[in-house]
Amino acid sequence: MFGAGLRSDGPQPHLVNIQFQKKMSVQELHLYLDYTLDESYSPNRIAVRAGNSFYDLEDIANMSFKEPQGWIVIPLKLSGGEKFIKASLLQIVVLSNHQNGRDTHIRQIKVFGPRTSPIRAIYGFDTMAKDVRSYALIR
């Protein structure tokens, strides 16, 4: 989870690059936008790109907003039906702002991966006998 925000000025498009140390599974991207506070600084159109480096980025999602307020959930999935993507670089591109604003504000960004079962996270597999599974975790 990445919990910082963005305040950017200058020419568009504005870019947010999120790099991981290794290839990670990513399922959703959450952005906190507030049109009532930011008005012309609020993004109107956003694109999300993913890849392993800056040279192989692919468009994963494109979204348009009308006066966004609160958390915006952007599901990240490929066209092949996968519920998540694997990437070591995510790029959020602010294509345009409301009222043709030049600067942009994104108040908070969160990146979520797919949930895994606690047993799989600890032991690396899910196929435990029911008796063993009931005593495997401390409550």
Coordinates of C-alpha atoms in Angstrom, one line a residue:
M1 CA 0.0 0.0 0.0
F2 CA 1.3 3.4 -1.0
G3 CA -0.2 6.2 0.9
A4 CA 1.2 9.5 -0.4
G5 CA -0.5 12.1 -2.5
L6 CA 0.4 14.2 -5.5
R7 CA 0.6 17.9 -6.0
S8 CA 2.0 18.7 -9.4
D9 CA 2.4 21.7 -11.6
G10 CA 3.7 22.3 -15.0
P11 CA 2.8 20.8 -18.4
Q12 CA 0.5 17.9 -18.8
P13 CA 0.4 14.9 -18.7
H14 CA 1.3 14.6 -15.0
L15 CA 2.9 11.2 -14.1
V16 CA 3.0 9.2 -10.9
N17 CA 5.5 6.3 -11.2
I18 CA 5.3 3.5 -8.6
Q19 CA 8.1 1.0 -8.8
F20 CA 8.4 -2.3 -6.9
Q21 CA 11.6 -4.2 -6.2
K22 CA 10.2 -7.3 -7.9
K23 CA 7.3 -8.2 -10.1
M24 CA 4.1 -7.9 -7.9
S25 CA 0.5 -8.9 -8.3
V26 CA -1.7 -5.8 -8.3
Q27 CA -5.5 -6.0 -8.3
E28 CA -6.8 -2.5 -7.6
L29 CA -5.7 1.1 -7.5
H30 CA -7.6 3.5 -5.1
L31 CA -7.3 7.3 -5.6
Y32 CA -8.7 9.8 -3.2
L33 CA -10.0 12.9 -5.1
D34 CA -11.9 15.8 -3.7
Y35 CA -13.6 18.1 -6.3
T36 CA -15.1 20.4 -3.6
L37 CA -11.7 21.3 -2.2
D38 CA -9.6 21.2 -5.4
E39 CA -12.0 22.2 -8.2
S40 CA -9.8 22.9 -11.3
Y41 CA -7.0 20.8 -9.7
S42 CA -9.1 17.6 -9.8
P43 CA -8.3 15.1 -12.5
N44 CA -10.9 14.7 -15.2
R45 CA -9.3 11.8 -17.1
I46 CA -6.7 9.3 -15.9
A47 CA -4.9 6.4 -17.6
V48 CA -3.1 3.6 -15.7
R49 CA -0.1 1.9 -17.4
A50 CA 1.8 -1.2 -16.1
G51 CA 4.9 -3.1 -17.1
N52 CA 8.3 -4.2 -16.0
S53 CA 10.2 -1.0 -17.1
F54 CA 9.5 2.4 -18.6
Y55 CA 10.0 0.9 -22.1
D56 CA 7.3 -1.8 -22.0
L57 CA 4.4 0.0 -20.4
E58 CA 0.9 -1.0 -21.5
D59 CA -2.4 0.9 -21.0
I60 CA -4.4 -1.1 -18.4
A61 CA -7.2 1.3 -17.5
N62 CA -8.7 4.6 -18.7
M63 CA -11.2 6.5 -16.6
S64 CA -13.1 9.7 -16.8
F65 CA -14.6 11.5 -13.7
K66 CA -17.2 14.1 -13.2
E67 CA -16.6 16.1 -10.0
P68 CA -15.1 13.1 -8.1
Q69 CA -15.6 13.0 -4.3
G70 CA -13.9 10.4 -2.1
W71 CA -12.2 7.1 -3.0
I72 CA -12.2 6.1 -6.7
V73 CA -11.6 2.4 -7.3
I74 CA -9.8 1.4 -10.5
P75 CA -9.8 -2.3 -11.1
L76 CA -6.6 -3.5 -12.8
K77 CA -7.0 -6.5 -15.0
L78 CA -5.9 -7.7 -18.4
S79 CA -8.3 -8.4 -21.3
G80 CA -7.5 -12.2 -20.9
G81 CA -9.7 -12.5 -17.9
E82 CA -7.1 -12.5 -15.2
K83 CA -8.3 -10.8 -12.0
F84 CA -5.0 -9.1 -11.4
I85 CA -1.8 -8.0 -13.2
K86 CA 1.8 -8.7 -12.5
A87 CA 4.1 -5.7 -12.9
S88 CA 7.1 -4.1 -11.3
L89 CA 6.1 -0.6 -12.5
L90 CA 2.8 1.2 -12.3
Q91 CA 2.3 4.6 -14.0
I92 CA -0.7 6.9 -13.3
V93 CA -1.1 9.5 -16.0
V94 CA -3.3 12.5 -15.4
L95 CA -4.5 13.3 -18.9
S96 CA -6.7 16.3 -18.1
N97 CA -8.2 18.3 -15.2
H98 CA -11.6 19.8 -14.6
Q99 CA -12.2 23.3 -15.9
N100 CA -9.0 22.8 -18.1
G101 CA -6.9 23.3 -15.0
R102 CA -3.1 22.9 -15.4
D103 CA -2.0 21.8 -12.0
T104 CA -3.3 18.6 -10.4
H105 CA -4.0 17.2 -6.9
I106 CA -4.5 13.6 -6.0
R107 CA -4.9 13.5 -2.2
Q108 CA -4.0 9.8 -1.6
I109 CA -3.0 6.7 -3.6
K110 CA -3.4 3.1 -2.5
V111 CA -2.3 0.0 -4.4
F112 CA -3.8 -3.3 -3.5
G113 CA -2.8 -6.9 -4.4
P114 CA -5.0 -9.9 -4.4
R115 CA -5.9 -11.5 -1.1
T116 CA -4.3 -14.8 -0.2
S117 CA -5.3 -17.2 2.5
P118 CA -3.2 -17.0 5.7
I119 CA -2.2 -20.7 5.4
R120 CA -0.9 -20.1 1.9
A121 CA 1.0 -17.0 3.0
I122 CA 2.7 -18.9 5.9
Y123 CA 3.3 -22.4 4.4
G124 CA 3.2 -21.7 0.7
F125 CA 0.3 -24.2 -0.1
D126 CA -3.4 -24.6 0.7
T127 CA -3.8 -28.3 0.7
M128 CA -3.6 -29.1 4.4
A129 CA -5.8 -31.7 6.0
K130 CA -8.9 -30.2 7.8
D131 CA -7.6 -31.4 11.2
V132 CA -4.2 -29.8 10.7
R133 CA -5.7 -26.6 9.3
S134 CA -7.9 -26.0 12.4
Y135 CA -4.7 -25.9 14.6
A136 CA -2.4 -24.2 12.1
L137 CA -3.1 -20.6 13.2
I138 CA -3.2 -18.8 16.6
R139 CA -6.3 -16.8 17.1

